Amino acid sequence: MISPKWPPNERQRRKEVEKYGLLDSLPEQSYDQITELMAYICDVPISLVTLLDKDRNFLKSHHGVPFNESPRNISFCGHTILSDEEIVVVEDATKDERFSDNPLVTDYKAIFYAGVSLINSNGYKLGTLCVYDHKPRSLNPDQQKALINMAKQVVIIMEKHYENKLLEQARDEMKIRNTDLERFAQIISHDLRSPLNNIVGLIDLIESADSSVLSDDTLEHLGLLKQSSVVMTSYIRGLLDYYKSENTLEDQISDIELYHFIKDVRSVVQNDRNSTIALKTELTVIRTIKAALQQILINLIVNALKYNSKPNQVVEIVISENVSYYQFSVEDNGDGIPSHLHKRIFELFKTGDQPDRDGHQGTGIGLATVKKLVNRMDGQIEVQSKVGLGSQFKFSIAKDLVIVK
């Protein structure tokens, strides 16, 4: 018997094997179906998908044998990955000096062997797709071609497994990162919002108590300081709301009576007698996450009123449905949004060019929160707008709601 040597790139090859996370893994139907099919096509009792580890040949799929690993130093597959041939065939192992006294031959009657290396996208030979028989024989050209092609399919399955593994890792890392960011946002909110509120309160106190002895320049500076503090407080509140939106989606799905729901939303956002918020719908009840929908509509309506310099502000909410989605439209007669900003305004910390009607610049958090909630509720959002005429935000929410993680 001649034990197979290690290939020159063994260390890197073994790292490639390990990255797939398949060593010592449980049987999987996708691999077992291939070995069962190859046993049928090649008319053999044994078919294997093997991965060559440091000292063993791990059998990811083992059709026709009860064990799932064997020593590497007696493996046929160890010789196969050293070959430059597309397929390695041993018609009678008893007459081959490499295998004649091999325990697989003498004890398990592995007389015939045919194997194809599993070559991954980086060019490393991870193992083999192989077949065995207990008697001398050969494979016809069609059987050889089938074995070669199915080996490529095994690699495709492995690559997909690896991609899914990376996606799961990335998702887990993203969850950890989002948790850390949310915790950071809460700390910032707690540590900064209170001092900023104190600053605003002290400025109000100074302005009311000492305005007669303060110069115009001093009053102007105090006003600027107060305005900056208010903007920063709003920014911090918005940042915390953005990360809290994850928790909003954990609320229960419930029936929402639209008349009372919009009445409640209107009471939160409408503080100007010159503004009108109208509802147009034939629906009376919808079923979704109330807190999430409330946050979406409040953000959109507040923006519609803030960025509207007209004497009479009008916001119309239209709600309809199709088979799969609830469809919403929030349309205003406001100042409008330039077309080159239609995508940008949904990005976190990105704002439009114009300040609101009070001269304040937005934080770039509100619409990012809206888009995040809509997308997570398996919906889409878009804006149509003309400068000077107004804007229309259209979004959808899935009826058969499955929260997108």
GROMACS .gro file of C-alpha atoms in nm:
model
  405
    1MET     CA    1   0.000   0.000   0.000
    2ILE     CA    2   0.118   0.352  -0.078
    3SER     CA    3  -0.029   0.625   0.145
    4PRO     CA    4  -0.121   0.946  -0.038
    5LYS     CA    5   0.114   1.241   0.006
    6TRP     CA    6  -0.006   1.584   0.107
    7PRO     CA    7  -0.040   1.835  -0.178
    8PRO     CA    8   0.204   2.131  -0.175
    9ASN     CA    9  -0.075   2.374  -0.077
   10GLU     CA   10  -0.209   2.151   0.203
   11ARG     CA   11  -0.221   2.419   0.471
   12GLN     CA   12  -0.418   2.661   0.254
   13ARG     CA   13  -0.632   2.375   0.115
   14ARG     CA   14  -0.732   2.264   0.462
   15LYS     CA   15  -0.829   2.620   0.557
   16GLU     CA   16  -1.055   2.624   0.253
   17VAL     CA   17  -1.217   2.300   0.369
   18GLU     CA   18  -1.270   2.433   0.720
   19LYS     CA   19  -1.430   2.762   0.610
   20TYR     CA   20  -1.742   2.583   0.484
   21GLY     CA   21  -1.825   2.454   0.832
   22LEU     CA   22  -1.920   2.110   0.698
   23LEU     CA   23  -1.673   1.894   0.889
   24ASP     CA   24  -1.861   1.684   1.147
   25SER     CA   25  -2.190   1.827   1.026
   26LEU     CA   26  -2.509   1.622   1.012
   27PRO     CA   27  -2.634   1.458   0.693
   28GLU     CA   28  -2.814   1.687   0.450
   29GLN     CA   29  -3.067   1.587   0.190
   30SER     CA   30  -2.908   1.793  -0.086
   31TYR     CA   31  -2.585   1.588  -0.067
   32ASP     CA   32  -2.756   1.254   0.003
   33GLN     CA   33  -2.972   1.291  -0.306
   34ILE     CA   34  -2.660   1.329  -0.520
   35THR     CA   35  -2.485   1.021  -0.380
   36GLU     CA   36  -2.804   0.817  -0.416
   37LEU     CA   37  -2.841   0.934  -0.776
   38MET     CA   38  -2.476   0.858  -0.861
   39ALA     CA   39  -2.505   0.508  -0.714
   40TYR     CA   40  -2.802   0.450  -0.945
   41ILE     CA   41  -2.642   0.602  -1.256
   42CYS     CA   42  -2.311   0.420  -1.207
   43ASP     CA   43  -2.483   0.099  -1.090
   44VAL     CA   44  -2.264   0.072  -0.778
   45PRO     CA   45  -2.344  -0.007  -0.413
   46ILE     CA   46  -2.141   0.280  -0.265
   47SER     CA   47  -2.130   0.653  -0.340
   48LEU     CA   48  -1.967   0.921  -0.122
   49VAL     CA   49  -1.912   1.295  -0.087
   50THR     CA   50  -1.582   1.328   0.097
   51LEU     CA   51  -1.390   1.614   0.256
   52LEU     CA   52  -1.023   1.560   0.331
   53ASP     CA   53  -0.936   1.681   0.680
   54LYS     CA   54  -0.590   1.668   0.839
   55ASP     CA   55  -0.588   1.301   0.940
   56ARG     CA   56  -0.920   1.171   0.811
   57ASN     CA   57  -1.155   1.153   0.521
   58PHE     CA   58  -1.488   1.293   0.643
   59LEU     CA   59  -1.786   1.154   0.454
   60LYS     CA   60  -2.038   1.436   0.422
   61SER     CA   61  -2.269   1.190   0.248
   62HIS     CA   62  -2.222   0.813   0.265
   63HIS     CA   63  -2.457   0.604   0.055
   64GLY     CA   64  -2.394   0.231   0.106
   65VAL     CA   65  -2.161   0.241   0.409
   66PRO     CA   66  -2.250   0.282   0.780
   67PHE     CA   67  -1.956   0.503   0.885
   68ASN     CA   68  -1.892   0.872   0.817
   69GLU     CA   69  -1.512   0.893   0.828
   70SER     CA   70  -1.200   0.691   0.759
   71PRO     CA   71  -0.825   0.746   0.803
   72ARG     CA   72  -0.678   0.974   0.541
   73ASN     CA   73  -0.363   0.763   0.501
   74ILE     CA   74  -0.564   0.477   0.347
   75SER     CA   75  -0.804   0.690   0.142
   76PHE     CA   76  -0.841   0.658  -0.232
   77CYS     CA   77  -0.953   1.020  -0.236
   78GLY     CA   78  -0.616   1.134  -0.097
   79HIS     CA   79  -0.463   1.011  -0.424
   80THR     CA   80  -0.740   1.164  -0.634
   81ILE     CA   81  -0.679   1.523  -0.518
   82LEU     CA   82  -0.311   1.481  -0.619
   83SER     CA   83  -0.406   1.391  -0.976
   84ASP     CA   84  -0.439   1.635  -1.264
   85GLU     CA   85  -0.690   1.406  -1.432
   86GLU     CA   86  -1.052   1.518  -1.446
   87ILE     CA   87  -1.161   1.178  -1.316
   88VAL     CA   88  -0.954   0.906  -1.145
   89VAL     CA   89  -1.061   0.548  -1.212
   90VAL     CA   90  -0.918   0.235  -1.044
   91GLU     CA   91  -1.079  -0.062  -1.218
   92ASP     CA   92  -0.922  -0.330  -0.995
   93ALA     CA   93  -0.756  -0.213  -0.675
   94THR     CA   94  -0.617  -0.562  -0.603
   95LYS     CA   95  -0.382  -0.515  -0.898
   96ASP     CA   96  -0.280  -0.158  -0.811
   97GLU     CA   97   0.030  -0.129  -0.590
   98ARG     CA   98  -0.115   0.180  -0.421
   99PHE     CA   99  -0.416  -0.015  -0.289
  100SER     CA  100  -0.359  -0.393  -0.314
  101ASP     CA  101  -0.307  -0.443   0.062
  102ASN     CA  102  -0.513  -0.141   0.169
  103PRO     CA  103  -0.761  -0.227   0.452
  104LEU     CA  104  -1.041  -0.077   0.242
  105VAL     CA  105  -0.963  -0.339  -0.020
  106THR     CA  106  -0.880  -0.637   0.200
  107ASP     CA  107  -1.144  -0.580   0.471
  108TYR     CA  108  -1.423  -0.389   0.294
  109LYS     CA  109  -1.380  -0.521  -0.063
  110ALA     CA  110  -1.341  -0.177  -0.219
  111ILE     CA  111  -1.221  -0.321  -0.551
  112PHE     CA  112  -1.346  -0.060  -0.799
  113TYR     CA  113  -1.315   0.316  -0.746
  114ALA     CA  114  -1.391   0.628  -0.950
  115GLY     CA  115  -1.356   0.977  -0.807
  116VAL     CA  116  -1.373   1.341  -0.916
  117SER     CA  117  -1.212   1.619  -0.713
  118LEU     CA  118  -1.437   1.887  -0.562
  119ILE     CA  119  -1.261   2.204  -0.677
  120ASN     CA  120  -1.391   2.525  -0.524
  121SER     CA  121  -1.397   2.875  -0.675
  122ASN     CA  122  -1.048   2.946  -0.538
  123GLY     CA  123  -0.904   2.640  -0.712
  124TYR     CA  124  -0.856   2.421  -0.405
  125LYS     CA  125  -0.942   2.051  -0.404
  126LEU     CA  126  -1.159   1.998  -0.098
  127GLY     CA  127  -1.244   1.632  -0.139
  128THR     CA  128  -1.424   1.414  -0.392
  129LEU     CA  129  -1.747   1.278  -0.527
  130CYS     CA  130  -1.668   0.909  -0.567
  131VAL     CA  131  -1.821   0.564  -0.621
  132TYR     CA  132  -1.708   0.213  -0.520
  133ASP     CA  133  -1.793  -0.141  -0.621
  134HIS     CA  134  -1.699  -0.480  -0.476
  135LYS     CA  135  -1.581  -0.621  -0.808
  136PRO     CA  136  -1.353  -0.511  -1.093
  137ARG     CA  137  -1.530  -0.300  -1.354
  138SER     CA  138  -1.529   0.030  -1.544
  139LEU     CA  139  -1.759   0.324  -1.615
  140ASN     CA  140  -1.891   0.404  -1.960
  141PRO     CA  141  -1.840   0.760  -2.098
  142ASP     CA  142  -2.189   0.874  -1.997
  143GLN     CA  143  -2.138   0.756  -1.639
  144GLN     CA  144  -1.802   0.931  -1.620
  145LYS     CA  145  -1.955   1.251  -1.757
  146ALA     CA  146  -2.235   1.230  -1.501
  147LEU     CA  147  -1.986   1.187  -1.216
  148ILE     CA  148  -1.784   1.488  -1.336
  149ASN     CA  149  -2.091   1.710  -1.372
  150MET     CA  150  -2.240   1.609  -1.039
  151ALA     CA  151  -1.911   1.687  -0.865
  152LYS     CA  152  -1.953   2.043  -0.990
  153GLN     CA  153  -2.306   2.048  -0.847
  154VAL     CA  154  -2.172   1.938  -0.509
  155VAL     CA  155  -1.933   2.237  -0.514
  156ILE     CA  156  -2.220   2.471  -0.605
  157ILE     CA  157  -2.416   2.345  -0.304
  158MET     CA  158  -2.112   2.395  -0.082
  159GLU     CA  159  -2.061   2.749  -0.211
  160LYS     CA  160  -2.426   2.833  -0.147
  161HIS     CA  161  -2.390   2.688   0.205
  162TYR     CA  162  -2.088   2.911   0.259
  163GLU     CA  163  -2.268   3.221   0.128
  164ASN     CA  164  -2.558   3.154   0.364
  165LYS     CA  165  -2.311   3.111   0.649
  166LEU     CA  166  -2.155   3.449   0.570
  167LEU     CA  167  -2.498   3.612   0.548
  168GLU     CA  168  -2.595   3.471   0.887
  169GLN     CA  169  -2.270   3.597   1.037
  170ALA     CA  170  -2.324   3.941   0.883
  171ARG     CA  171  -2.681   3.948   1.015
  172ASP     CA  172  -2.566   3.853   1.365
  173GLU     CA  173  -2.294   4.119   1.354
  174MET     CA  174  -2.548   4.375   1.234
  175LYS     CA  175  -2.780   4.290   1.522
  176ILE     CA  176  -2.495   4.339   1.770
  177ARG     CA  177  -2.396   4.666   1.601
  178ASN     CA  178  -2.753   4.795   1.604
  179THR     CA  179  -2.788   4.704   1.971
  180ASP     CA  180  -2.466   4.891   2.049
  181LEU     CA  181  -2.582   5.191   1.846
  182GLU     CA  182  -2.919   5.195   2.019
  183ARG     CA  183  -2.748   5.180   2.358
  184PHE     CA  184  -2.516   5.462   2.250
  185ALA     CA  185  -2.813   5.669   2.133
  186GLN     CA  186  -2.986   5.620   2.467
  187ILE     CA  187  -2.674   5.724   2.657
  188ILE     CA  188  -2.631   6.032   2.438
  189SER     CA  189  -2.996   6.119   2.480
  190HIS     CA  190  -2.978   6.088   2.858
  191ASP     CA  191  -2.643   6.265   2.901
  192LEU     CA  192  -2.698   6.550   2.655
  193ARG     CA  193  -3.069   6.619   2.636
  194SER     CA  194  -3.105   6.721   3.001
  195PRO     CA  195  -2.814   6.972   2.993
  196LEU     CA  196  -2.948   7.119   2.669
  197ASN     CA  197  -3.294   7.159   2.819
  198ASN     CA  198  -3.132   7.331   3.117
  199ILE     CA  199  -2.951   7.569   2.882
  200VAL     CA  200  -3.277   7.661   2.709
  201GLY     CA  201  -3.445   7.712   3.045
  202LEU     CA  202  -3.164   7.936   3.173
  203ILE     CA  203  -3.171   8.146   2.855
  204ASP     CA  204  -3.547   8.196   2.896
  205LEU     CA  205  -3.488   8.298   3.256
  206ILE     CA  206  -3.215   8.547   3.162
  207GLU     CA  207  -3.421   8.695   2.880
  208SER     CA  208  -3.726   8.745   3.100
  209ALA     CA  209  -3.540   8.879   3.406
  210ASP     CA  210  -3.267   9.096   3.257
  211SER     CA  211  -3.384   9.187   2.907
  212SER     CA  212  -3.391   9.557   2.997
  213VAL     CA  213  -3.022   9.565   3.087
  214LEU     CA  214  -2.898   9.339   2.806
  215SER     CA  215  -2.774   9.485   2.481
  216ASP     CA  216  -2.932   9.396   2.150
  217ASP     CA  217  -2.618   9.202   2.054
  218THR     CA  218  -2.634   8.999   2.375
  219LEU     CA  219  -3.000   8.920   2.321
  220GLU     CA  220  -2.925   8.816   1.964
  221HIS     CA  221  -2.643   8.587   2.082
  222LEU     CA  222  -2.869   8.435   2.348
  223GLY     CA  223  -3.133   8.375   2.081
  224LEU     CA  224  -2.881   8.197   1.859
  225LEU     CA  225  -2.761   7.988   2.152
  226LYS     CA  226  -3.120   7.895   2.237
  227GLN     CA  227  -3.196   7.807   1.875
  228SER     CA  228  -2.886   7.585   1.853
  229SER     CA  229  -2.984   7.409   2.175
  230VAL     CA  230  -3.336   7.346   2.048
  231VAL     CA  231  -3.205   7.207   1.719
  232MET     CA  232  -2.960   6.979   1.902
  233THR     CA  233  -3.236   6.856   2.133
  234SER     CA  234  -3.452   6.777   1.830
  235TYR     CA  235  -3.162   6.596   1.666
  236ILE     CA  236  -3.099   6.381   1.974
  237ARG     CA  237  -3.470   6.302   2.009
  238GLY     CA  238  -3.486   6.199   1.643
  239LEU     CA  239  -3.178   5.979   1.673
  240LEU     CA  240  -3.329   5.796   1.969
  241ASP     CA  241  -3.660   5.754   1.783
  242TYR     CA  242  -3.475   5.601   1.487
  243TYR     CA  243  -3.326   5.325   1.698
  244LYS     CA  244  -3.642   5.284   1.904
  245SER     CA  245  -3.825   5.203   1.579
  246GLU     CA  246  -3.685   4.849   1.606
  247ASN     CA  247  -3.884   4.803   1.927
  248THR     CA  248  -4.192   4.954   1.765
  249LEU     CA  249  -4.204   4.660   1.526
  250GLU     CA  250  -4.223   4.418   1.819
  251ASP     CA  251  -4.572   4.545   1.906
  252GLN     CA  252  -4.870   4.324   1.835
  253ILE     CA  253  -5.062   4.333   1.508
  254SER     CA  254  -5.413   4.456   1.579
  255ASP     CA  255  -5.729   4.590   1.416
  256ILE     CA  256  -5.721   4.968   1.370
  257GLU     CA  257  -6.040   5.174   1.336
  258LEU     CA  258  -5.923   5.435   1.087
  259TYR     CA  259  -6.155   5.718   1.189
  260HIS     CA  260  -6.040   5.718   1.552
  261PHE     CA  261  -5.681   5.640   1.455
  262ILE     CA  262  -5.649   5.941   1.222
  263LYS     CA  263  -5.829   6.156   1.480
  264ASP     CA  264  -5.559   6.064   1.734
  265VAL     CA  265  -5.281   6.133   1.481
  266ARG     CA  266  -5.439   6.468   1.396
  267SER     CA  267  -5.447   6.567   1.763
  268VAL     CA  268  -5.074   6.502   1.792
  269VAL     CA  269  -4.955   6.693   1.485
  270GLN     CA  270  -5.214   6.967   1.424
  271ASN     CA  271  -5.149   7.282   1.626
  272ASP     CA  272  -5.235   7.546   1.368
  273ARG     CA  273  -5.586   7.667   1.288
  274ASN     CA  274  -5.478   7.729   0.929
  275SER     CA  275  -5.395   7.364   0.867
  276THR     CA  276  -5.634   7.095   0.745
  277ILE     CA  277  -5.568   6.721   0.770
  278ALA     CA  278  -5.825   6.521   0.577
  279LEU     CA  279  -5.882   6.146   0.544
  280LYS     CA  280  -6.013   5.988   0.225
  281THR     CA  281  -6.083   5.614   0.231
  282GLU     CA  282  -6.354   5.354   0.184
  283LEU     CA  283  -6.196   5.134   0.451
  284THR     CA  284  -6.311   5.141   0.811
  285VAL     CA  285  -6.065   4.894   0.967
  286ILE     CA  286  -5.718   4.773   0.874
  287ARG     CA  287  -5.499   4.521   1.052
  288THR     CA  288  -5.132   4.606   1.114
  289ILE     CA  289  -4.890   4.732   1.382
  290LYS     CA  290  -5.056   5.044   1.520
  291ALA     CA  291  -4.749   5.207   1.678
  292ALA     CA  292  -4.543   5.167   1.359
  293LEU     CA  293  -4.812   5.312   1.132
  294GLN     CA  294  -4.866   5.595   1.376
  295GLN     CA  295  -4.497   5.684   1.374
  296ILE     CA  296  -4.487   5.675   0.993
  297LEU     CA  297  -4.788   5.904   0.949
  298ILE     CA  298  -4.686   6.148   1.222
  299ASN     CA  299  -4.342   6.192   1.062
  300LEU     CA  300  -4.491   6.248   0.716
  301ILE     CA  301  -4.763   6.487   0.834
  302VAL     CA  302  -4.528   6.689   1.056
  303ASN     CA  303  -4.293   6.732   0.759
  304ALA     CA  304  -4.585   6.830   0.536
  305LEU     CA  305  -4.680   7.108   0.778
  306LYS     CA  306  -4.327   7.221   0.864
  307TYR     CA  307  -4.221   7.260   0.501
  308ASN     CA  308  -4.527   7.458   0.395
  309SER     CA  309  -4.506   7.837   0.386
  310LYS     CA  310  -4.856   7.884   0.244
  311PRO     CA  311  -5.123   8.056   0.457
  312ASN     CA  312  -5.359   7.758   0.435
  313GLN     CA  313  -5.187   7.423   0.476
  314VAL     CA  314  -5.364   7.114   0.347
  315VAL     CA  315  -5.269   6.749   0.400
  316GLU     CA  316  -5.479   6.471   0.249
  317ILE     CA  317  -5.438   6.109   0.362
  318VAL     CA  318  -5.570   5.846   0.121
  319ILE     CA  319  -5.589   5.480   0.226
  320SER     CA  320  -5.680   5.192  -0.004
  321GLU     CA  321  -5.599   4.825  -0.045
  322ASN     CA  322  -5.534   4.549  -0.294
  323VAL     CA  323  -5.504   4.174  -0.243
  324SER     CA  324  -5.165   4.187  -0.071
  325TYR     CA  325  -5.107   4.541   0.056
  326TYR     CA  326  -5.257   4.841   0.229
  327GLN     CA  327  -5.170   5.148   0.023
  328PHE     CA  328  -5.126   5.496   0.168
  329SER     CA  329  -5.081   5.842   0.023
  330VAL     CA  330  -4.993   6.155   0.219
  331GLU     CA  331  -5.025   6.458  -0.010
  332ASP     CA  332  -4.972   6.823   0.079
  333ASN     CA  333  -4.981   7.165  -0.087
  334GLY     CA  334  -4.644   7.264   0.060
  335ASP     CA  335  -4.319   7.400  -0.077
  336GLY     CA  336  -4.224   7.082  -0.263
  337ILE     CA  337  -3.894   6.896  -0.295
  338PRO     CA  338  -3.650   6.931  -0.587
  339SER     CA  339  -3.632   6.613  -0.797
  340HIS     CA  340  -3.260   6.559  -0.735
  341LEU     CA  341  -3.335   6.517  -0.362
  342HIS     CA  342  -3.613   6.257  -0.392
  343LYS     CA  343  -3.386   5.963  -0.306
  344ARG     CA  344  -3.150   6.147  -0.073
  345ILE     CA  345  -3.416   6.254   0.176
  346PHE     CA  346  -3.472   5.891   0.283
  347GLU     CA  347  -3.106   5.842   0.381
  348LEU     CA  348  -3.007   5.872   0.744
  349PHE     CA  349  -2.861   6.216   0.832
  350LYS     CA  350  -2.927   6.346   0.478
  351THR     CA  351  -3.152   6.652   0.450
  352GLY     CA  352  -3.301   6.870   0.181
  353ASP     CA  353  -3.157   7.208   0.090
  354GLN     CA  354  -3.433   7.427   0.230
  355PRO     CA  355  -3.507   7.501   0.599
  356ASP     CA  356  -3.859   7.463   0.739
  357ARG     CA  357  -4.105   7.753   0.776
  358ASP     CA  358  -3.943   7.853   1.107
  359GLY     CA  359  -3.596   7.866   0.951
  360HIS     CA  360  -3.470   7.541   1.106
  361GLN     CA  361  -3.278   7.279   0.911
  362GLY     CA  362  -3.397   6.919   0.938
  363THR     CA  363  -3.200   6.644   1.114
  364GLY     CA  364  -3.220   6.386   0.836
  365ILE     CA  365  -3.364   6.126   1.072
  366GLY     CA  366  -3.744   6.142   1.036
  367LEU     CA  367  -3.779   6.016   0.677
  368ALA     CA  368  -3.501   5.760   0.731
  369THR     CA  369  -3.709   5.622   1.019
  370VAL     CA  370  -4.018   5.615   0.797
  371LYS     CA  371  -3.838   5.425   0.520
  372LYS     CA  372  -3.690   5.182   0.771
  373LEU     CA  373  -4.031   5.101   0.919
  374VAL     CA  374  -4.202   5.068   0.580
  375ASN     CA  375  -3.932   4.838   0.442
  376ARG     CA  376  -3.937   4.624   0.753
  377MET     CA  377  -4.314   4.586   0.711
  378ASP     CA  378  -4.250   4.442   0.363
  379GLY     CA  379  -4.350   4.764   0.188
  380GLN     CA  380  -4.206   5.037  -0.033
  381ILE     CA  381  -4.213   5.416  -0.018
  382GLU     CA  382  -4.164   5.682  -0.282
  383VAL     CA  383  -4.215   6.055  -0.323
  384GLN     CA  384  -4.355   6.261  -0.607
  385SER     CA  385  -4.310   6.635  -0.573
  386LYS     CA  386  -4.297   6.964  -0.760
  387VAL     CA  387  -4.135   7.272  -0.612
  388GLY     CA  388  -4.398   7.526  -0.509
  389LEU     CA  389  -4.690   7.288  -0.562
  390GLY     CA  390  -4.648   7.024  -0.293
  391SER     CA  391  -4.545   6.664  -0.232
  392GLN     CA  392  -4.707   6.322  -0.230
  393PHE     CA  393  -4.556   6.036  -0.031
  394LYS     CA  394  -4.689   5.693  -0.132
  395PHE     CA  395  -4.615   5.383   0.074
  396SER     CA  396  -4.745   5.032   0.119
  397ILE     CA  397  -4.762   4.784   0.408
  398ALA     CA  398  -4.809   4.411   0.362
  399LYS     CA  399  -5.135   4.265   0.486
  400ASP     CA  400  -4.994   3.923   0.564
  401LEU     CA  401  -4.728   4.091   0.770
  402VAL     CA  402  -4.398   3.917   0.834
  403ILE     CA  403  -4.143   4.151   0.992
  404VAL     CA  404  -3.832   4.166   0.771
  405LYS     CA  405  -3.525   4.121   0.995
   0.00000   0.00000   0.00000
